[in-house]
Amino acid sequence: MSKSSGLDRGLTDYGDPEFSRYLRRSFARSMGISEELLGKPIVGIAVSGSGFNNCHRTMDDLAEAVSRGVLSAGGLPLAFPTISLGEVFLNPTSMMFRNLMAMDVEEMIRAQPMDSVVLIGGCDKTVPAQLMGAASAGRPAIQLVTGPMMTGRYRGERLGACTDCRRFWARYRAGEVSEASMSEVEGNLAVTAGTCAVMGTASTMACIAEVLGMSLPGSAAIPAVHSARLAAAEESGKAAVRLARQPITPDQIITADSVENALRVLLAIGGSTNAVIHLAAIAGRLGISLSLDRLNEISDQTPVLVNLKPIGGGYMEDFYAAGGVEAVLIELRSLLHLDCVGVDGQTLRQRLDRIAAEKWIDRTIIHRFEEPVSVGGGIVALRGSLAPDGAIVKRAAATPALFELEGRAVVFENLDDLARRIDTPDLDVTPADILVLKNAGPIAAGMPEAGYFPIPGKLARAGIKDMVRISDARMSGTAYGTIVLHVSPEAAAGGPLAIVRTGDRIALSVAKKRLDLLISEEERLRRLSSWSPPPQPERGYAALYQRSVLQAPQGCDFDFLVPGHAGKQPSRQK
Ligand code: FES
């Protein structure tokens, strides 16, 4: 091993490199590692298990399998912890901590002597955080996801977190399901280890990691409890040793072309809207910008091919059995950049040439390009006087009858206001209205998944299932409805959303990709002149976050982590 690799990489500063080397070797030997192994390439294993993260319950087994692979290929595996982000256990929202985890991952990869790293994670924010960190650290890295859950059963019906969680909750709110039944449902929604069982954010990001080339081919959709998941972990360990010997760094894998491939697959799988933010953040770490206009061009050319919840009927275990990501890539081949290289050292072309001929594909789950689930891509970006820097709608999970609509705004000022009034019997609202939630964006609230806010109680009980809802928040990848998200600039950055009032008219056109607030220019300026920004948190991470977070189109990364970024400059409409 050279002096700048293995255990000798990045010596601790004592002002005497030889002393640092001697001390490090001595302390490494205190762990009982043989001198022979200490001379091998070192593969770090970033583990993110936690008692507060059900989705990472198999972390120890996966880390052991990776270690097995590393040892068998002649490397030294050394696991190290990073923080863990369990989606439903974090307050106010896991999104606030994605950048914190990305910094943890980046700095620990860079600071410790590893020649390559296997990143193990799965829950929504973990894979983006690990990829962002690895991209910035610049060391060869492989993403290994924990894999999706299997489905449960309730009275003969398959259940999977979390589209069915939301479906049953909506039925409960409408008075169709009893409390006793909900208790039974609760015990059957998430019945195995792994990430949410549908094409939510975790599954979408797993697919994106594979398409980018950062995970081993065929590994994204393997269920968490399937033996193939452990085999993929072992293979990831072997591949990491190859990368340690013949480095391919994240910047060679995550390129403008592979990001575009990932965006196309995101649209074809009907993936999560959150992935648009995460992909922008990952790409942004390498100076690649993700344009919403390009997203729309790709969306118009790319049909939805995958029939999974929340837009279809299947679950991730079906997707795996149907052929997984590689089957989708085969269908999209003519639209992909095929020279992109992955962690296995192969180009996408080589990979598809190898598998295309003999691949069996279940066409009830993964449709042919010529016979798609729906003709347009799953997500489109909107612009207009209400969203000058863009907004997102998941049209594949929305109600087409609501796509072209002008309606009266019914406004909630913030999350507290929403919680206080949404179910009040005297709320002045009709099914033809457009519901607007302000101050749930990155600066105001860390951008929680509050965009899928409920239909007002009195309308839900009257059988209304969907209404246009607009906010600067995000939405869970497992959710559905005609929901306009990520309105940018957000209200707390002085975007036009800040000045919407109940009674204003709003026009939505998915066909024209427009979102407009129908007030005069004079009125707009008058209202903006009395707007003031929210107070800043005084200390700690919350203060750093609010000061530094970028808007959704820039991936909500911190300004100081994006190369060449000149500091935060939120668009103000004054
Ligand atoms: Fe972890 Fe859904 S809660 S993936």
Coordinates of C-alpha atoms and ligand atoms in Angstrom, one line a residue:
M1 CA 0.0 0.0 0.0
S2 CA 1.3 3.5 -0.7
K3 CA 1.8 5.9 2.2
S4 CA -1.3 7.9 1.1
S5 CA -3.6 4.9 1.2
G6 CA -4.9 2.4 3.7
L7 CA -4.1 3.1 7.3
D8 CA -1.6 5.8 6.3
R9 CA -4.2 7.9 4.6
G10 CA -4.8 11.3 6.2
L11 CA -2.6 11.0 9.3
T12 CA -3.6 12.8 12.5
D13 CA -1.7 16.1 12.8
Y14 CA 0.9 15.9 15.6
G15 CA 3.5 17.7 13.6
D16 CA 5.4 14.4 13.2
P17 CA 4.0 12.1 10.5
E18 CA 6.2 9.1 11.5
F19 CA 4.9 9.4 15.1
S20 CA 1.3 9.7 13.8
R21 CA 1.8 6.5 11.7
Y22 CA 3.3 4.6 14.6
L23 CA 0.6 5.7 17.0
R24 CA -2.2 4.9 14.6
R25 CA -0.9 1.4 13.9
S26 CA -0.4 0.8 17.6
F27 CA -4.0 1.8 18.4
A28 CA -5.3 -0.2 15.4
R29 CA -3.5 -3.3 16.7
S30 CA -5.2 -2.7 20.1
M31 CA -8.4 -3.8 18.3
G32 CA -6.7 -7.1 17.6
I33 CA -6.3 -6.6 13.9
S34 CA -3.4 -8.5 12.4
E35 CA -0.5 -6.6 10.8
E36 CA -1.3 -8.5 7.6
L37 CA -4.8 -7.0 7.5
L38 CA -3.6 -3.6 8.5
G39 CA -1.7 -3.6 5.2
K40 CA -4.8 -4.2 3.1
P41 CA -7.0 -1.6 1.4
I42 CA -9.5 -0.2 4.0
V43 CA -13.2 -0.2 3.2
G44 CA -15.3 2.0 5.5
I45 CA -18.8 0.8 6.2
A46 CA -21.1 3.7 7.1
V47 CA -23.8 2.3 9.3
S48 CA -26.8 4.2 10.3
G49 CA -28.7 1.9 12.7
S50 CA -30.8 3.4 15.5
G51 CA -33.5 2.4 17.9
F52 CA -35.4 5.3 16.4
N53 CA -35.2 3.9 12.9
N54 CA -37.3 0.8 12.1
C55 CA -36.3 1.0 8.4
H56 CA -32.7 0.2 9.3
R57 CA -33.5 -2.8 11.6
T58 CA -31.3 -5.1 9.5
M59 CA -28.3 -2.8 9.7
D60 CA -26.1 -5.3 11.7
D61 CA -26.8 -8.2 9.3
L62 CA -26.0 -6.0 6.3
A63 CA -22.8 -4.6 7.7
E64 CA -21.7 -8.2 8.5
A65 CA -22.4 -9.3 5.0
V66 CA -20.5 -6.3 3.5
S67 CA -17.6 -7.2 5.8
R68 CA -17.7 -10.7 4.5
G69 CA -17.4 -9.5 1.0
V70 CA -14.6 -7.1 1.8
L71 CA -12.5 -9.8 3.6
S72 CA -13.1 -12.3 0.8
A73 CA -11.8 -9.8 -1.7
G74 CA -8.7 -9.0 0.3
G75 CA -9.7 -5.7 2.1
L76 CA -10.0 -4.6 5.7
P77 CA -13.6 -3.7 6.6
L78 CA -14.0 -1.0 9.3
A79 CA -17.6 0.0 10.2
F80 CA -18.3 3.5 11.6
P81 CA -21.5 5.1 12.7
T82 CA -23.2 8.2 11.4
I83 CA -26.5 9.7 12.6
S84 CA -29.7 8.0 11.5
L85 CA -32.9 9.6 10.3
G86 CA -36.0 7.6 11.1
E87 CA -38.7 9.4 9.1
V88 CA -41.6 9.3 11.6
F89 CA -39.5 9.7 14.8
L90 CA -38.1 13.1 14.0
N91 CA -39.5 16.5 15.0
P92 CA -40.3 18.8 13.3
T93 CA -39.4 16.9 10.1
S94 CA -36.6 14.6 9.0
M95 CA -35.9 17.0 6.1
M96 CA -34.3 19.4 8.5
F97 CA -31.6 16.8 9.4
R98 CA -30.8 15.5 5.9
N99 CA -28.1 18.2 5.5
L100 CA -26.8 17.5 9.0
M101 CA -26.4 13.8 8.1
A102 CA -24.8 14.7 4.8
M103 CA -22.2 16.7 6.6
D104 CA -21.6 13.9 9.1
V105 CA -21.1 11.4 6.2
E106 CA -18.9 13.7 4.2
E107 CA -16.6 14.7 7.1
M108 CA -16.3 11.1 8.5
I109 CA -15.4 9.7 5.1
R110 CA -12.8 12.4 4.6
A111 CA -11.4 12.4 8.1
Q112 CA -10.9 8.7 8.5
P113 CA -8.4 6.5 6.7
M114 CA -10.6 4.6 4.2
D115 CA -9.8 3.9 0.5
S116 CA -13.5 3.3 -0.3
V117 CA -16.8 3.2 1.5
V118 CA -20.0 1.3 1.5
L119 CA -22.9 3.5 2.6
I120 CA -25.8 1.5 4.2
G121 CA -29.1 3.3 4.5
G122 CA -32.7 3.2 3.3
C123 CA -35.2 5.5 5.0
D124 CA -36.2 8.6 3.1
K125 CA -33.5 11.1 3.9
T126 CA -30.7 8.7 4.4
V127 CA -29.8 7.7 0.9
P128 CA -29.8 11.4 -0.3
A129 CA -27.7 12.4 2.7
Q130 CA -25.2 9.6 2.1
L131 CA -25.0 10.3 -1.6
M132 CA -24.6 14.1 -1.0
G133 CA -21.9 13.4 1.6
A134 CA -20.1 10.9 -0.6
A135 CA -20.2 13.2 -3.6
S136 CA -18.5 16.0 -1.7
A137 CA -16.0 13.7 0.1
G138 CA -14.8 12.5 -3.3
R139 CA -13.8 9.0 -2.1
P140 CA -15.0 5.9 -4.1
A141 CA -18.3 4.9 -2.6
I142 CA -21.1 2.4 -3.1
Q143 CA -24.7 2.8 -1.9
L144 CA -26.3 -0.2 -0.3
V145 CA -30.0 0.3 0.5
T146 CA -31.7 -1.6 3.3
G147 CA -34.5 -2.6 0.9
P148 CA -38.3 -2.4 1.1
M149 CA -40.7 -4.1 3.5
M150 CA -42.9 -6.9 2.6
T151 CA -46.7 -6.3 2.7
G152 CA -49.0 -7.3 5.5
R153 CA -52.6 -8.6 5.4
Y154 CA -55.9 -7.2 6.9
R155 CA -59.1 -9.1 6.3
G156 CA -57.8 -10.5 3.0
E157 CA -56.4 -7.2 1.8
R158 CA -52.7 -6.5 1.2
L159 CA -51.4 -3.6 3.2
G160 CA -48.2 -1.7 2.8
A161 CA -46.8 1.4 4.4
C162 CA -47.6 4.0 3.7
T163 CA -50.1 4.6 0.9
D164 CA -52.5 2.3 2.7
C165 CA -51.8 4.1 6.0
R166 CA -53.1 7.3 4.3
R167 CA -56.0 5.5 2.6
F168 CA -57.3 4.1 5.8
W169 CA -56.8 7.4 7.7
A170 CA -58.9 9.2 5.1
R171 CA -61.6 6.6 5.4
Y172 CA -61.4 6.9 9.2
R173 CA -61.8 10.7 9.0
A174 CA -64.8 10.2 6.7
G175 CA -66.4 8.0 9.3
E176 CA -66.2 4.8 7.2
V177 CA -63.8 2.8 9.4
S178 CA -64.2 2.3 13.2
E179 CA -61.5 2.9 15.8
A180 CA -61.3 -0.9 16.5
S181 CA -60.6 -1.6 12.9
M182 CA -58.0 1.1 12.7
S183 CA -56.2 -0.5 15.6
E184 CA -56.1 -3.8 13.6
V185 CA -54.9 -1.9 10.5
E186 CA -52.2 -0.2 12.5
G187 CA -50.7 -3.6 13.4
N188 CA -50.6 -4.8 9.8
L189 CA -49.3 -1.8 7.9
A190 CA -45.5 -2.3 8.5
V191 CA -44.9 -5.9 9.3
T192 CA -41.2 -6.6 8.4
A193 CA -37.9 -4.8 8.5
G194 CA -37.2 -2.4 5.6
T195 CA -38.4 0.8 4.1
C196 CA -41.9 1.7 3.0
A197 CA -43.4 -1.0 0.8
V198 CA -44.6 1.3 -2.1
M199 CA -42.9 3.6 -4.6
G200 CA -42.4 6.3 -1.9
T201 CA -39.4 8.4 -1.4
A202 CA -37.1 5.6 0.0
S203 CA -37.9 3.3 -2.9
T204 CA -37.6 6.1 -5.4
M205 CA -34.2 7.1 -4.0
A206 CA -33.0 3.5 -4.0
C207 CA -33.9 3.3 -7.7
I208 CA -32.2 6.6 -8.4
A209 CA -29.0 5.4 -6.6
E210 CA -29.0 2.4 -8.9
V211 CA -29.7 4.4 -12.1
L212 CA -27.0 7.0 -11.2
G213 CA -24.6 4.0 -11.0
M214 CA -23.9 4.4 -7.3
S215 CA -25.4 1.0 -6.3
L216 CA -24.8 -2.4 -7.8
P217 CA -27.0 -3.3 -10.7
G218 CA -30.2 -5.0 -9.8
S219 CA -29.9 -4.2 -6.1
A220 CA -32.4 -1.3 -5.5
A221 CA -35.7 -3.3 -5.2
I222 CA -34.6 -6.5 -3.3
P223 CA -36.8 -6.8 -0.3
A224 CA -35.1 -6.1 3.1
V225 CA -35.8 -9.7 4.3
H226 CA -34.9 -11.5 1.1
S227 CA -31.6 -13.5 1.1
A228 CA -30.6 -11.7 -2.1
R229 CA -30.4 -8.5 0.0
L230 CA -27.5 -10.1 2.0
A231 CA -25.9 -11.4 -1.1
A232 CA -26.1 -7.8 -2.6
A233 CA -24.4 -6.6 0.6
E234 CA -21.6 -9.2 0.2
E235 CA -21.2 -8.2 -3.4
S236 CA -21.1 -4.5 -2.5
G237 CA -18.2 -5.3 -0.1
K238 CA -16.3 -7.0 -2.9
A239 CA -16.9 -4.2 -5.3
A240 CA -15.7 -1.7 -2.7
V241 CA -12.4 -3.4 -2.6
R242 CA -12.1 -3.3 -6.4
L243 CA -12.9 0.5 -6.1
A244 CA -10.2 0.9 -3.5
R245 CA -7.7 -0.7 -5.8
Q246 CA -8.9 1.0 -9.0
P247 CA -10.7 4.1 -7.9
I248 CA -13.8 5.4 -9.6
T249 CA -15.0 8.5 -7.7
P250 CA -18.5 9.8 -7.3
D251 CA -17.8 12.7 -9.7
Q252 CA -17.0 10.2 -12.5
I253 CA -20.4 8.4 -11.8
I254 CA -22.7 11.3 -11.0
T255 CA -22.5 13.4 -14.1
A256 CA -25.0 15.6 -16.0
D257 CA -25.9 12.6 -18.2
S258 CA -26.4 10.1 -15.3
V259 CA -28.5 12.7 -13.4
E260 CA -30.7 13.1 -16.5
N261 CA -31.0 9.3 -16.7
A262 CA -32.1 9.3 -13.0
L263 CA -34.6 12.0 -13.7
R264 CA -36.1 10.1 -16.6
V265 CA -36.4 6.9 -14.5
L266 CA -37.9 8.9 -11.6
L267 CA -40.7 10.0 -14.1
A268 CA -41.1 6.5 -15.5
I269 CA -41.5 4.8 -12.2
G270 CA -44.0 7.4 -11.0
G271 CA -41.6 8.2 -8.2
S272 CA -41.7 10.6 -5.3
T273 CA -41.8 14.4 -5.7
N274 CA -39.2 14.5 -2.9
A275 CA -36.7 12.9 -5.3
V276 CA -36.7 16.1 -7.4
I277 CA -35.3 18.0 -4.4
H278 CA -32.9 15.2 -3.4
L279 CA -31.6 14.7 -6.9
A280 CA -31.1 18.5 -7.2
A281 CA -29.1 18.4 -4.0
I282 CA -26.9 15.4 -4.9
A283 CA -26.2 16.9 -8.4
G284 CA -25.6 20.3 -6.9
R285 CA -22.8 18.9 -4.8
L286 CA -20.9 18.3 -8.1
G287 CA -21.9 21.6 -9.7
I288 CA -24.6 20.1 -11.8
S289 CA -27.9 22.0 -11.8
L290 CA -31.2 20.3 -12.3
S291 CA -33.5 22.5 -14.4
L292 CA -37.3 22.3 -13.9
D293 CA -37.7 23.2 -17.6
R294 CA -35.6 20.2 -18.5
L295 CA -37.7 18.1 -16.1
N296 CA -40.8 19.2 -18.1
E297 CA -39.2 18.3 -21.4
I298 CA -38.3 14.9 -20.1
S299 CA -41.7 14.4 -18.5
D300 CA -43.4 15.1 -21.8
Q301 CA -41.3 12.4 -23.5
T302 CA -41.3 9.8 -20.7
P303 CA -44.4 7.7 -20.0
V304 CA -45.1 6.2 -16.6
L305 CA -44.3 2.5 -16.9
V306 CA -44.5 1.1 -13.3
N307 CA -47.8 0.2 -11.8
L308 CA -47.1 0.5 -8.1
K309 CA -48.8 2.4 -5.3
P310 CA -49.4 5.3 -4.7
I311 CA -50.2 5.7 -8.4
G312 CA -51.1 2.0 -9.2
G313 CA -51.8 -1.2 -7.5
G314 CA -48.5 -3.1 -6.8
Y315 CA -45.9 -3.0 -4.0
M316 CA -42.1 -3.0 -4.1
E317 CA -41.9 -6.8 -3.6
D318 CA -43.9 -7.0 -6.9
F319 CA -41.6 -4.6 -8.6
Y320 CA -38.6 -6.7 -7.6
A321 CA -40.2 -9.9 -8.8
A322 CA -41.3 -8.2 -12.0
G323 CA -37.7 -7.3 -13.0
G324 CA -36.9 -4.2 -11.0
V325 CA -35.0 -1.1 -12.2
E326 CA -33.2 -3.0 -15.0
A327 CA -36.5 -3.9 -16.6
V328 CA -37.4 -0.1 -16.6
L329 CA -34.0 0.7 -18.1
I330 CA -34.6 -1.8 -20.9
E331 CA -37.8 -0.1 -21.8
L332 CA -36.2 3.4 -21.7
R333 CA -33.0 2.4 -23.5
S334 CA -33.4 4.6 -26.5
L335 CA -33.8 7.7 -24.3
L336 CA -30.9 7.0 -22.0
H337 CA -27.3 8.2 -22.0
L338 CA -25.6 4.8 -22.3
D339 CA -22.0 5.8 -21.7
C340 CA -22.5 6.5 -18.0
V341 CA -20.3 4.3 -15.8
G342 CA -21.3 2.7 -12.5
V343 CA -19.6 1.5 -9.4
D344 CA -19.1 -1.9 -11.1
G345 CA -16.9 -0.2 -13.7
Q346 CA -19.4 -1.0 -16.5
T347 CA -21.2 1.4 -18.7
L348 CA -25.0 1.4 -18.8
R349 CA -24.7 0.1 -22.4
Q350 CA -22.6 -2.9 -21.4
R351 CA -25.0 -3.6 -18.6
L352 CA -28.1 -3.5 -20.7
D353 CA -26.4 -5.5 -23.5
R354 CA -25.7 -8.2 -21.0
I355 CA -29.2 -8.5 -19.6
A356 CA -31.7 -7.4 -22.2
A357 CA -32.0 -10.7 -24.1
E358 CA -32.9 -13.1 -21.3
K359 CA -34.7 -10.8 -18.9
W360 CA -38.2 -11.9 -17.9
I361 CA -40.5 -9.0 -17.1
D362 CA -43.9 -9.1 -15.4
R363 CA -46.0 -6.8 -17.6
T364 CA -48.7 -6.3 -15.1
I365 CA -46.2 -4.3 -13.0
I366 CA -43.7 -3.0 -15.5
H367 CA -45.4 -2.0 -18.7
R368 CA -43.9 -1.8 -22.2
F369 CA -43.0 1.7 -23.4
E370 CA -45.6 1.3 -26.1
E371 CA -48.3 0.4 -23.6
P372 CA -47.6 2.7 -20.6
V373 CA -49.5 3.1 -17.4
S374 CA -49.9 6.7 -18.5
V375 CA -48.5 8.6 -21.4
G376 CA -47.0 11.6 -19.7
G377 CA -44.3 11.5 -17.0
G378 CA -45.4 11.2 -13.4
I379 CA -44.3 14.7 -12.3
V380 CA -44.5 18.2 -13.9
A381 CA -43.1 21.5 -12.8
L382 CA -45.4 24.6 -12.8
R383 CA -44.5 28.2 -13.1
G384 CA -46.5 31.4 -12.9
S385 CA -47.2 34.5 -10.8
L386 CA -47.8 32.3 -7.7
A387 CA -44.6 30.3 -8.3
P388 CA -42.0 32.3 -10.2
D389 CA -39.2 29.9 -9.4
G390 CA -41.3 26.8 -9.8
A391 CA -43.7 24.3 -8.1
I392 CA -44.2 20.6 -8.6
V393 CA -47.3 18.5 -9.1
K394 CA -47.4 14.7 -9.2
R395 CA -49.9 14.4 -12.0
A396 CA -49.7 10.6 -12.0
A397 CA -51.2 10.6 -8.5
A398 CA -53.6 13.4 -9.1
T399 CA -57.3 13.8 -10.3
P400 CA -57.3 14.7 -14.0
A401 CA -60.7 16.5 -13.6
L402 CA -58.9 19.1 -11.3
F403 CA -56.0 19.7 -13.7
E404 CA -57.5 22.8 -15.3
L405 CA -59.2 24.9 -12.6
E406 CA -59.8 28.4 -11.5
G407 CA -61.0 28.6 -8.0
R408 CA -61.3 30.7 -4.8
A409 CA -58.4 30.4 -2.4
V410 CA -59.1 29.3 1.1
V411 CA -55.9 30.2 3.0
F412 CA -54.2 28.8 6.1
E413 CA -51.4 31.0 7.4
N414 CA -49.3 28.2 8.8
L415 CA -49.4 24.6 10.2
D416 CA -50.9 25.7 13.5
D417 CA -53.7 27.6 11.7
L418 CA -54.3 24.6 9.5
A419 CA -54.6 22.2 12.5
R420 CA -56.9 24.6 14.3
R421 CA -59.4 25.3 11.6
I422 CA -59.4 22.5 9.0
D423 CA -62.1 20.5 10.7
T424 CA -64.2 23.3 12.1
P425 CA -67.8 23.0 11.0
D426 CA -68.1 26.7 10.2
L427 CA -65.0 26.8 7.9
D428 CA -66.1 28.7 4.8
V429 CA -65.2 26.2 2.1
T430 CA -66.7 24.3 -0.9
P431 CA -65.4 21.5 -3.0
A432 CA -64.7 23.9 -5.8
D433 CA -62.2 26.0 -3.7
I434 CA -58.4 25.7 -3.7
L435 CA -56.8 25.2 -0.4
V436 CA -53.6 27.1 0.3
L437 CA -51.1 26.5 3.1
K438 CA -48.4 29.0 3.7
N439 CA -45.2 29.0 5.8
A440 CA -44.4 25.3 5.5
G441 CA -41.3 25.8 3.3
P442 CA -37.6 25.2 4.1
I443 CA -37.0 28.5 5.9
A444 CA -40.3 28.6 7.8
A445 CA -40.6 25.1 9.0
G446 CA -37.9 22.8 7.6
M447 CA -40.2 21.9 4.8
P448 CA -42.3 19.1 6.4
E449 CA -44.4 16.6 4.4
A450 CA -47.5 18.7 5.2
G451 CA -48.5 19.4 1.5
Y452 CA -50.8 16.4 1.7
F453 CA -53.0 18.1 4.2
P454 CA -56.5 16.8 4.8
I455 CA -59.7 17.6 3.0
P456 CA -61.7 19.7 5.5
G457 CA -63.6 17.4 7.8
K458 CA -67.1 18.5 6.7
L459 CA -66.3 17.9 3.1
A460 CA -64.6 14.6 3.8
R461 CA -67.7 13.4 5.6
A462 CA -69.7 14.5 2.6
G463 CA -67.6 12.1 0.3
I464 CA -65.1 14.6 -1.2
K465 CA -61.9 12.7 -1.8
D466 CA -59.7 15.2 -3.5
M467 CA -59.3 19.0 -3.9
V468 CA -56.5 21.2 -5.2
R469 CA -54.1 21.9 -2.4
I470 CA -51.2 24.3 -2.8
S471 CA -48.3 24.9 -0.4
D472 CA -44.5 25.5 -0.1
A473 CA -44.3 22.2 1.8
R474 CA -43.3 18.7 0.5
M475 CA -45.5 15.6 0.3
S476 CA -44.7 12.0 1.3
G477 CA -43.8 9.9 -1.7
T478 CA -46.5 7.5 -0.6
A479 CA -49.3 10.1 -0.8
Y480 CA -51.6 11.0 -3.6
G481 CA -54.0 13.8 -4.7
T482 CA -54.1 17.0 -6.7
I483 CA -51.4 18.6 -4.6
V484 CA -49.1 21.4 -5.7
L485 CA -45.9 21.4 -3.8
H486 CA -42.6 23.1 -3.3
V487 CA -44.0 26.6 -4.3
S488 CA -40.8 28.7 -4.7
P489 CA -39.9 31.1 -3.4
E490 CA -41.6 30.0 -0.3
A491 CA -43.8 32.4 1.7
A492 CA -41.1 32.9 4.4
A493 CA -38.7 34.0 1.6
G494 CA -41.1 36.7 0.5
G495 CA -42.6 34.7 -2.4
P496 CA -46.0 35.5 -3.8
L497 CA -47.5 32.7 -1.7
A498 CA -46.9 35.0 1.3
I499 CA -49.6 37.5 0.1
V500 CA -52.4 35.2 -1.0
R501 CA -55.6 35.8 0.9
T502 CA -58.8 33.9 1.3
G503 CA -61.1 35.0 -1.5
D504 CA -58.4 35.5 -4.1
R505 CA -58.7 33.7 -7.4
I506 CA -56.0 31.1 -8.4
A507 CA -55.6 29.5 -11.8
L508 CA -54.0 26.1 -12.2
S509 CA -53.3 24.6 -15.6
V510 CA -51.3 21.4 -15.7
A511 CA -51.5 21.4 -19.5
K512 CA -49.9 24.8 -19.7
K513 CA -47.8 24.1 -16.6
R514 CA -49.0 27.3 -15.0
L515 CA -49.9 28.4 -11.5
D516 CA -51.2 32.0 -11.2
L517 CA -52.5 34.3 -8.5
L518 CA -55.1 36.5 -10.2
I519 CA -54.6 39.8 -8.6
S520 CA -53.5 43.1 -10.1
E521 CA -49.9 44.2 -10.1
E522 CA -50.8 47.2 -8.0
E523 CA -52.5 45.0 -5.4
R524 CA -49.5 42.6 -5.4
L525 CA -47.0 45.4 -4.7
R526 CA -49.3 46.9 -2.0
R527 CA -49.5 43.6 -0.2
L528 CA -45.8 42.9 -0.5
S529 CA -44.9 46.3 1.0
S530 CA -46.4 45.2 4.3
W531 CA -44.8 41.7 4.4
S532 CA -42.0 41.0 6.8
P533 CA -39.8 37.9 7.2
P534 CA -40.3 35.5 10.1
P535 CA -38.2 35.7 13.2
Q536 CA -34.9 33.8 13.2
P537 CA -34.1 31.0 15.7
E538 CA -31.5 32.3 18.1
R539 CA -29.1 29.4 18.3
G540 CA -27.9 26.0 17.3
Y541 CA -28.7 23.9 14.3
A542 CA -32.1 25.6 13.7
A543 CA -30.4 29.0 13.4
L544 CA -27.8 27.5 11.0
Y545 CA -30.5 25.8 9.0
Q546 CA -32.7 28.9 8.6
R547 CA -29.8 31.1 7.7
S548 CA -28.3 28.7 5.1
V549 CA -31.0 26.6 3.5
L550 CA -31.6 27.1 -0.2
Q551 CA -35.0 26.8 -1.8
A552 CA -36.5 23.6 -3.3
P553 CA -35.2 24.1 -6.9
Q554 CA -31.7 24.1 -5.4
G555 CA -32.4 20.9 -3.4
C556 CA -32.7 22.6 0.0
D557 CA -29.0 22.2 0.5
F558 CA -27.0 24.6 2.6
D559 CA -25.5 27.4 0.5
F560 CA -22.0 26.8 2.0
L561 CA -22.0 23.2 0.9
V562 CA -22.7 23.9 -2.8
P563 CA -19.5 24.5 -4.8
G564 CA -19.3 28.1 -6.2
H565 CA -22.5 29.2 -4.5
A566 CA -22.3 32.9 -3.6
G567 CA -24.4 32.6 -0.5
K568 CA -28.1 32.5 0.0
Q569 CA -30.0 34.8 -2.2
P570 CA -33.7 33.9 -2.0
S571 CA -35.8 35.6 -4.7
R572 CA -37.8 38.3 -3.2
Q573 CA -40.7 39.7 -5.1
K574 CA -40.4 43.3 -4.2
Ligands
FES1 FE1 -38.6 4.9 6.5 FE2 -40.9 5.1 5.1 S1 -40.6 5.5 7.2 S2 -39.0 4.6 4.4

